[in-house]
Tab-separated table of C-alpha atoms in Angstrom:
chain	number	residue	atom	x	y	z
A	3	UNK	CA	-12.400	19.941	12.647
A	4	UNK	CA	-12.938	18.718	9.089
A	5	UNK	CA	-11.924	22.115	7.745
A	6	UNK	CA	-8.505	21.716	9.306
A	7	UNK	CA	-8.296	18.209	7.848
A	8	UNK	CA	-8.954	19.661	4.414
A	9	UNK	CA	-6.245	22.271	5.034
A	10	UNK	CA	-3.712	19.596	6.060
A	11	UNK	CA	-4.557	17.519	2.990
A	12	UNK	CA	-4.182	20.521	0.705
A	13	UNK	CA	-0.959	21.819	2.216
A	14	UNK	CA	0.922	18.588	2.909
A	15	UNK	CA	2.228	18.049	-0.610
A	16	UNK	CA	3.048	21.657	-1.568
A	17	UNK	CA	4.976	22.045	1.708
A	18	UNK	CA	7.023	18.913	1.047
A	19	UNK	CA	7.670	19.825	-2.571
A	20	UNK	CA	9.004	23.267	-1.642
A	21	UNK	CA	10.574	22.305	1.692
A	22	UNK	CA	12.791	19.439	0.565
A	23	UNK	CA	14.547	21.246	-2.334
A	24	UNK	CA	14.997	24.438	-0.255
A	25	UNK	CA	16.600	22.458	2.551
A	26	UNK	CA	18.759	20.434	0.150
A	27	UNK	CA	19.971	23.467	-1.783
A	28	UNK	CA	20.631	25.934	1.008
A	29	UNK	CA	21.629	23.686	3.908
A	30	UNK	CA	23.208	20.718	2.141
A	31	UNK	CA	24.439	22.514	-1.027
A	32	UNK	CA	23.006	19.831	-3.301
A	33	UNK	CA	22.499	20.498	-7.053
A	34	UNK	CA	18.729	20.080	-6.703
A	35	UNK	CA	17.678	20.094	-10.333
A	36	UNK	CA	20.252	17.529	-11.436
A	37	UNK	CA	19.436	15.317	-8.462
A	38	UNK	CA	15.753	15.626	-9.311
A	39	UNK	CA	16.394	14.432	-12.887
A	40	UNK	CA	18.498	11.546	-11.634
A	41	UNK	CA	15.687	10.254	-9.445
A	42	UNK	CA	12.920	11.094	-11.914
A	43	UNK	CA	14.354	8.706	-14.506
A	44	UNK	CA	13.324	5.693	-12.454
A	45	UNK	CA	9.686	6.829	-12.671
A	46	UNK	CA	9.413	5.557	-16.245
A	47	UNK	CA	10.550	2.071	-15.435
A	48	UNK	CA	8.153	1.873	-12.485
A	49	UNK	CA	5.184	2.975	-14.605
A	50	UNK	CA	6.062	0.691	-17.515
A	51	UNK	CA	6.689	-2.259	-15.190
A	52	UNK	CA	3.128	-2.148	-13.895
A	53	UNK	CA	1.579	-1.888	-17.380
A	54	UNK	CA	1.340	-5.650	-18.136
A	55	UNK	CA	-0.083	-6.232	-14.641
A	56	UNK	CA	-2.688	-3.538	-15.121
A	57	UNK	CA	-3.685	-4.672	-18.617
A	58	UNK	CA	-4.048	-8.296	-17.488
A	59	UNK	CA	-6.032	-7.412	-14.388
A	60	UNK	CA	-8.176	-4.710	-15.999
A	61	UNK	CA	-9.277	-7.096	-18.766
A	62	UNK	CA	-10.226	-9.781	-16.225
A	63	UNK	CA	-12.021	-7.291	-13.962
A	64	UNK	CA	-13.846	-5.592	-16.862
A	65	UNK	CA	-15.112	-8.947	-18.134
A	66	UNK	CA	-16.142	-9.860	-14.599
A	67	UNK	CA	-17.998	-6.591	-14.040
A	68	UNK	CA	-19.638	-6.141	-17.448
A	69	UNK	CA	-20.902	-9.732	-17.557
A	70	UNK	CA	-22.936	-9.031	-14.421
A	71	UNK	CA	-20.933	-11.565	-12.368
A	72	UNK	CA	-19.659	-8.864	-10.021
A	73	UNK	CA	-23.181	-7.597	-9.286
A	74	UNK	CA	-24.251	-11.146	-8.615
A	75	UNK	CA	-21.526	-11.534	-5.948
A	76	UNK	CA	-22.120	-8.122	-4.434
A	77	UNK	CA	-25.833	-8.935	-3.979
A	78	UNK	CA	-24.767	-12.001	-2.002
A	79	UNK	CA	-22.577	-10.048	0.429
A	80	UNK	CA	-24.772	-6.950	0.723
A	81	UNK	CA	-26.860	-8.199	3.688
A	82	UNK	CA	-23.679	-8.672	5.731
A	83	UNK	CA	-22.080	-5.365	4.742
A	84	UNK	CA	-25.081	-3.032	4.940
A	85	UNK	CA	-25.405	-3.104	8.771
A	86	UNK	CA	-21.645	-2.418	9.040
A	87	UNK	CA	-22.017	0.646	6.779
A	88	UNK	CA	-19.488	-0.788	4.312
A	89	UNK	CA	-20.419	0.102	0.708
A	90	UNK	CA	-20.629	-3.211	-1.130
A	91	UNK	CA	-18.709	-1.811	-4.114
A	92	UNK	CA	-15.458	-1.576	-2.130
A	93	UNK	CA	-15.753	-5.033	-0.545
A	94	UNK	CA	-13.823	-6.847	-3.332
A	95	UNK	CA	-11.006	-4.339	-2.881
A	96	UNK	CA	-10.736	-5.257	0.805
A	97	UNK	CA	-10.424	-8.926	-0.188
A	98	UNK	CA	-7.940	-8.324	-3.030
A	99	UNK	CA	-5.650	-5.825	-1.310
A	100	UNK	CA	-3.670	-8.274	0.892
A	101	UNK	CA	-3.486	-10.858	-1.903
A	102	UNK	CA	-2.268	-8.957	-4.927
A	103	UNK	CA	-1.100	-5.383	-5.403
A	104	UNK	CA	-1.789	-5.330	-9.135
A	105	UNK	CA	-5.252	-6.865	-8.718
A	106	UNK	CA	-6.088	-4.246	-6.073
A	107	UNK	CA	-4.733	-1.416	-8.217
A	108	UNK	CA	-6.775	-2.752	-11.133
A	109	UNK	CA	-9.889	-2.850	-8.987
A	110	UNK	CA	-9.351	0.669	-7.658
A	111	UNK	CA	-8.885	1.875	-11.230
A	112	UNK	CA	-12.154	0.208	-12.166
A	113	UNK	CA	-13.954	1.888	-9.239
A	114	UNK	CA	-12.560	5.357	-10.063
A	115	UNK	CA	-13.493	4.851	-13.701
A	116	UNK	CA	-17.024	3.635	-12.896
A	117	UNK	CA	-18.036	5.864	-9.961
A	118	UNK	CA	-15.611	8.789	-10.314
A	119	UNK	CA	-12.704	9.713	-7.998
A	120	UNK	CA	-14.789	12.243	-6.058
A	121	UNK	CA	-17.649	9.916	-5.159
A	122	UNK	CA	-17.726	8.501	-1.618
A	123	UNK	CA	-16.928	5.060	-3.026
A	124	UNK	CA	-14.062	6.514	-5.080
A	125	UNK	CA	-12.633	8.229	-2.020
A	126	UNK	CA	-12.893	5.097	0.107
A	127	UNK	CA	-11.200	3.023	-2.601
A	128	UNK	CA	-8.429	5.643	-2.861
A	129	UNK	CA	-7.881	5.578	0.894
A	130	UNK	CA	-7.877	1.767	1.091
A	131	UNK	CA	-5.431	1.551	-1.790
A	132	UNK	CA	-3.103	4.110	-0.227
A	133	UNK	CA	-3.122	2.816	3.322
A	134	UNK	CA	-2.730	-0.954	3.100
A	135	UNK	CA	-0.194	-3.296	1.597
A	136	UNK	CA	0.076	-6.605	-0.187
A	137	UNK	CA	0.622	-8.724	2.920
A	138	UNK	CA	0.983	-12.070	1.157
A	139	UNK	CA	3.498	-10.699	-1.327
A	140	UNK	CA	5.614	-8.997	1.346
A	141	UNK	CA	5.599	-12.144	3.482
A	142	UNK	CA	6.593	-14.360	0.563
A	143	UNK	CA	9.397	-12.098	-0.634
A	144	UNK	CA	10.858	-11.254	2.772
A	145	UNK	CA	10.756	-14.711	4.304
A	146	UNK	CA	11.657	-16.325	0.994
A	147	UNK	CA	14.785	-14.195	0.698
A	148	UNK	CA	16.328	-15.679	3.864
A	149	UNK	CA	14.873	-19.173	3.608
A	150	UNK	CA	12.542	-19.022	6.612
A	151	UNK	CA	9.902	-21.761	6.305
A	152	UNK	CA	7.877	-21.417	9.519
A	153	UNK	CA	6.424	-17.922	9.577
A	154	UNK	CA	4.655	-18.359	12.954
A	155	UNK	CA	2.105	-15.602	13.632
A	156	UNK	CA	3.307	-13.155	10.934
A	157	UNK	CA	0.395	-13.856	8.563
A	158	UNK	CA	-2.228	-13.357	11.278
A	159	UNK	CA	-0.664	-10.053	12.314
A	160	UNK	CA	-0.523	-8.832	8.703
A	161	UNK	CA	-4.107	-9.790	7.876
A	162	UNK	CA	-5.525	-8.319	11.090
A	163	UNK	CA	-3.673	-5.077	10.378
A	164	UNK	CA	-5.148	-5.062	6.865
A	165	UNK	CA	-8.634	-5.585	8.268
A	166	UNK	CA	-8.103	-2.745	10.744
A	167	UNK	CA	-6.807	-0.474	8.001
A	168	UNK	CA	-9.698	-1.325	5.689
A	169	UNK	CA	-12.371	-0.629	8.324
A	170	UNK	CA	-10.587	2.559	9.420
A	171	UNK	CA	-10.466	3.728	5.783
A	172	UNK	CA	-14.188	3.082	5.288
A	173	UNK	CA	-15.285	4.809	8.498
A	174	UNK	CA	-12.986	7.842	8.289
A	175	UNK	CA	-14.162	8.471	4.716
A	176	UNK	CA	-17.828	8.112	5.664
A	177	UNK	CA	-17.192	10.535	8.538
A	178	UNK	CA	-15.213	13.122	6.563
A	179	UNK	CA	-16.806	12.877	3.114
A	180	UNK	CA	-20.144	11.206	3.857
A	181	UNK	CA	-22.070	14.442	4.339
A	182	UNK	CA	-20.905	16.004	1.072
B	30	UNK	CA	-3.027	-17.628	-5.541
B	31	UNK	CA	-3.058	-14.712	-7.947
B	32	UNK	CA	-3.271	-17.227	-10.807
B	33	UNK	CA	-6.471	-18.618	-9.352
B	34	UNK	CA	-8.019	-15.183	-8.832
B	35	UNK	CA	-7.221	-14.044	-12.358
B	36	UNK	CA	-8.520	-17.241	-13.909
B	37	UNK	CA	-11.644	-16.996	-11.757
B	38	UNK	CA	-12.415	-13.460	-12.967
B	39	UNK	CA	-11.979	-14.427	-16.613
B	40	UNK	CA	-13.658	-17.850	-16.542
B	41	UNK	CA	-16.523	-16.939	-14.236
B	42	UNK	CA	-17.083	-13.650	-16.055
B	43	UNK	CA	-17.283	-15.285	-19.475
B	44	UNK	CA	-19.365	-18.170	-18.116
B	45	UNK	CA	-21.793	-15.707	-16.514
B	46	UNK	CA	-21.949	-13.744	-19.781
B	47	UNK	CA	-22.945	-16.908	-21.616
B	48	UNK	CA	-25.720	-17.671	-19.105
B	49	UNK	CA	-26.935	-14.065	-18.947
B	50	UNK	CA	-27.046	-13.907	-22.758
B	51	UNK	CA	-24.605	-11.060	-23.211
B	52	UNK	CA	-21.667	-13.044	-24.566
B	53	UNK	CA	-21.395	-10.565	-27.440
B	54	UNK	CA	-20.069	-7.999	-24.931
B	55	UNK	CA	-17.002	-9.997	-23.967
B	56	UNK	CA	-14.894	-8.798	-26.904
B	57	UNK	CA	-15.620	-5.150	-26.185
B	58	UNK	CA	-14.904	-5.722	-22.461
B	59	UNK	CA	-11.469	-7.114	-23.329
B	60	UNK	CA	-10.668	-4.076	-25.474
B	61	UNK	CA	-11.994	-1.656	-22.883
B	62	UNK	CA	-10.043	-3.266	-20.038
B	63	UNK	CA	-6.787	-3.415	-21.977
B	64	UNK	CA	-7.112	0.181	-23.107
B	65	UNK	CA	-7.772	1.333	-19.538
B	66	UNK	CA	-4.762	-0.633	-18.299
B	67	UNK	CA	-2.412	1.018	-20.784
B	68	UNK	CA	-3.952	4.457	-20.261
B	69	UNK	CA	-3.615	4.264	-16.498
B	70	UNK	CA	0.004	3.139	-16.476
B	71	UNK	CA	0.927	5.871	-18.963
B	72	UNK	CA	-1.003	8.383	-16.875
B	73	UNK	CA	0.986	7.354	-13.817
B	74	UNK	CA	4.300	8.189	-15.492
B	75	UNK	CA	3.816	11.914	-14.849
B	76	UNK	CA	3.385	11.708	-11.089
B	77	UNK	CA	5.878	8.871	-10.566
B	78	UNK	CA	8.601	10.672	-12.506
B	79	UNK	CA	8.018	13.868	-10.557
B	80	UNK	CA	7.737	12.254	-7.157
B	81	UNK	CA	10.749	9.978	-7.469
B	82	UNK	CA	12.728	13.079	-8.426
B	83	UNK	CA	11.708	14.868	-5.228
B	84	UNK	CA	12.409	11.790	-3.135
B	85	UNK	CA	15.905	11.543	-4.642
B	86	UNK	CA	16.593	15.079	-3.428
B	87	UNK	CA	15.327	14.122	0.029
B	88	UNK	CA	17.532	11.046	0.015
B	89	UNK	CA	20.691	12.937	-1.040
B	90	UNK	CA	20.000	15.692	1.473
B	91	UNK	CA	20.139	13.056	4.208
B	92	UNK	CA	16.477	13.434	5.136
B	93	UNK	CA	15.968	9.668	5.181
B	94	UNK	CA	18.815	9.405	7.702
B	95	UNK	CA	17.229	12.196	9.753
B	96	UNK	CA	13.887	10.369	9.739
B	97	UNK	CA	15.726	7.230	10.855
B	98	UNK	CA	17.145	9.042	13.879
B	99	UNK	CA	13.674	10.328	14.758
B	100	UNK	CA	12.312	6.802	14.544
B	101	UNK	CA	15.036	5.113	16.591
B	102	UNK	CA	13.253	5.296	19.991
B	103	UNK	CA	10.226	3.624	18.412
B	104	UNK	CA	12.432	0.943	16.907
B	105	UNK	CA	14.046	0.213	20.285
B	106	UNK	CA	10.599	-0.303	21.753
B	107	UNK	CA	9.543	-2.584	18.888
B	108	UNK	CA	12.766	-4.600	18.649
B	109	UNK	CA	14.044	-4.972	22.229
B	110	UNK	CA	16.138	-8.059	21.370
B	111	UNK	CA	18.370	-6.412	18.759
B	112	UNK	CA	21.769	-5.519	20.312
B	113	UNK	CA	22.835	-1.885	20.364
B	114	UNK	CA	24.575	-0.687	17.179
B	115	UNK	CA	23.764	-3.889	15.292
B	116	UNK	CA	23.546	-3.295	11.494
B	117	UNK	CA	20.045	-4.834	11.459
B	118	UNK	CA	18.723	-1.771	13.291
B	119	UNK	CA	20.109	0.599	10.649
B	120	UNK	CA	18.416	-1.283	7.845
B	121	UNK	CA	15.153	-1.538	9.773
B	122	UNK	CA	15.146	2.218	10.353
B	123	UNK	CA	15.895	3.102	6.727
B	124	UNK	CA	13.262	0.602	5.603
B	125	UNK	CA	10.667	2.268	7.855
B	126	UNK	CA	11.664	5.722	6.603
B	127	UNK	CA	11.455	4.732	2.931
B	128	UNK	CA	8.048	3.170	3.552
B	129	UNK	CA	6.810	6.367	5.173
B	130	UNK	CA	7.853	8.382	2.138
B	131	UNK	CA	5.898	6.015	-0.072
B	132	UNK	CA	8.888	4.761	-2.031
B	133	UNK	CA	8.178	1.042	-1.996
B	134	UNK	CA	10.872	0.253	-4.550
B	135	UNK	CA	13.526	1.755	-2.279
B	136	UNK	CA	12.014	0.234	0.861
B	137	UNK	CA	12.094	-3.369	-0.349
B	138	UNK	CA	15.890	-3.755	-0.838
B	139	UNK	CA	16.450	-2.148	2.580
B	140	UNK	CA	13.893	-4.470	4.142
B	141	UNK	CA	15.582	-7.476	2.563
B	142	UNK	CA	18.954	-6.364	3.960
B	143	UNK	CA	17.301	-6.051	7.377
B	144	UNK	CA	15.946	-9.603	7.037
B	145	UNK	CA	19.424	-10.859	6.176
B	146	UNK	CA	20.869	-9.287	9.311
B	147	UNK	CA	18.009	-10.590	11.443
B	148	UNK	CA	18.625	-14.071	10.052
B	149	UNK	CA	22.211	-13.840	11.376
B	150	UNK	CA	20.783	-13.218	14.858
B	151	UNK	CA	18.177	-15.951	14.430
B	152	UNK	CA	18.886	-19.181	16.330
B	153	UNK	CA	16.666	-21.480	14.289
B	154	UNK	CA	17.176	-20.543	10.641
B	155	UNK	CA	13.965	-22.183	9.404
B	156	UNK	CA	11.690	-20.516	11.929
B	157	UNK	CA	10.924	-16.788	11.889
B	158	UNK	CA	12.313	-14.874	14.875
B	159	UNK	CA	10.185	-12.410	16.806
B	160	UNK	CA	12.100	-9.495	15.323
B	161	UNK	CA	11.361	-10.811	11.822
B	162	UNK	CA	7.660	-11.019	12.564
B	163	UNK	CA	7.704	-7.457	13.902
B	164	UNK	CA	9.529	-6.194	10.792
B	165	UNK	CA	6.934	-7.886	8.590
B	166	UNK	CA	4.094	-6.476	10.691
B	167	UNK	CA	5.474	-2.967	10.178
B	168	UNK	CA	5.943	-3.509	6.468
B	169	UNK	CA	2.544	-4.982	5.729
B	170	UNK	CA	0.727	-2.303	7.703
B	171	UNK	CA	2.765	0.173	5.638
B	172	UNK	CA	3.027	3.539	7.353
B	173	UNK	CA	2.604	5.742	4.284
B	174	UNK	CA	2.712	9.521	4.398
B	175	UNK	CA	2.452	10.222	0.663
B	176	UNK	CA	0.317	7.790	-1.359
B	177	UNK	CA	1.919	8.701	-4.695
B	178	UNK	CA	0.331	6.094	-6.951
B	179	UNK	CA	-3.201	6.765	-5.809
B	180	UNK	CA	-2.793	10.534	-6.200
B	181	UNK	CA	-1.609	9.877	-9.760
B	182	UNK	CA	-4.604	7.654	-10.375
B	183	UNK	CA	-6.998	10.318	-9.093
B	184	UNK	CA	-5.344	12.918	-11.330
B	185	UNK	CA	-5.797	10.580	-14.278
B	186	UNK	CA	-9.554	10.387	-13.623
B	187	UNK	CA	-9.762	14.174	-13.262
B	188	UNK	CA	-10.535	14.416	-9.584
B	189	UNK	CA	-11.413	17.944	-8.472
B	190	UNK	CA	-9.031	17.464	-5.530
B	191	UNK	CA	-6.616	14.543	-6.020
B	192	UNK	CA	-4.864	15.042	-2.663
B	193	UNK	CA	-7.970	15.266	-0.462
B	194	UNK	CA	-7.460	11.626	0.530
B	195	UNK	CA	-4.012	12.264	2.082
B	196	UNK	CA	-5.422	12.821	5.556
B	197	UNK	CA	-7.821	9.863	5.466
B	198	UNK	CA	-4.980	7.679	4.189
B	199	UNK	CA	-2.666	8.721	7.020
B	200	UNK	CA	-5.454	8.067	9.514
B	201	UNK	CA	-6.168	4.585	8.142
B	202	UNK	CA	-2.479	3.753	7.952
B	203	UNK	CA	-1.995	4.778	11.592
B	204	UNK	CA	-4.855	2.525	12.658
B	205	UNK	CA	-3.509	-0.456	10.703
B	206	UNK	CA	-0.022	0.119	12.121
B	207	UNK	CA	-1.478	0.386	15.625
B	208	UNK	CA	-3.337	-2.902	15.118
B	209	UNK	CA	-0.184	-4.543	13.726
B	210	UNK	CA	1.970	-3.446	16.662
B	211	UNK	CA	-0.634	-4.441	19.265
B	212	UNK	CA	-1.226	-7.885	17.760
B	213	UNK	CA	2.525	-8.371	17.351
B	214	UNK	CA	3.169	-7.457	21.011
B	215	UNK	CA	0.405	-9.860	22.057
B	216	UNK	CA	1.981	-12.780	20.178
B	217	UNK	CA	5.453	-11.850	21.408
B	218	UNK	CA	4.223	-12.354	24.984
B	219	UNK	CA	2.196	-15.431	24.175
B	220	UNK	CA	5.078	-17.229	22.480
B	221	UNK	CA	7.711	-16.235	25.015
B	222	UNK	CA	9.689	-19.465	24.699
B	223	UNK	CA	10.882	-18.854	21.141
B	224	UNK	CA	13.561	-16.231	20.582
């Protein structure tokens, strides 16, 4: 079963990258290269926009980790996480992810830099980062934009979904990559 | 909240350094962190530029509209109170489609338009309607098919297989969406009296 998962993961992106332009060019008669350039331009702004966030967060996280403060906290939570099979290194990411996108991205960067992208911890962090969203930010922006003040159960739903996504990410990675 | 977290990392980190006797490392940590931050955002340019180009082709070819049509039965199930052919539904569907393609910056404006339309249907303007809560549930559980940023990040750190996490990401995203929809449906029933 995991072989087919690896095949899906490997083929998903190449298929999309060849499929979309072929369809656009032959079925919809779209000038694919020019359209590509048009969209590609916005990639710069996106990358540059996140730079101040990443620098600010990476400095704070690096200080926090290299001082030994992070280890101190992780030792405190380890007894709770160990029986649940959650690697303690990814725990802060689970906490940060719903609160701040840039903080979570900074933390994932730190994990990939420290443990490597192909370690189990690196793969879990990658999956968590890719599969969850900044609940508090989305709630603030969306409700703020229309002036809603009472958000009822929306926060509970968002946070429970984040928890579900986080646990699912941890366990699927342990299952798929744990034996490697 | 983010202000508090950031300040906590910096202040607690430096305070801990002082107690642990490695305060001399703080300066090098600052440099290291800042350098990594710049390096990573520059490294992300490559994949973001490429991917947003592909997505633009998909958008112009009408694939987002196609995805919207595919999703419409799901949307009817999730938003039973939205009248047929109401503009809110169109925005909700395009928002869901953009989210699935991993283009957050295109999804947000569409989501905000959807909110605006839902607010028109909302009887009490200060209180979130059920449809609004459902829209938020879908957005925060983020059904993502292509996690562009994280693939870029893995490339930057020279992963042997940057895309190997696509399947696990889709799995985790499906679970979080399933949880979001179930919890949302539960609260919809529980709070029947509010539109």
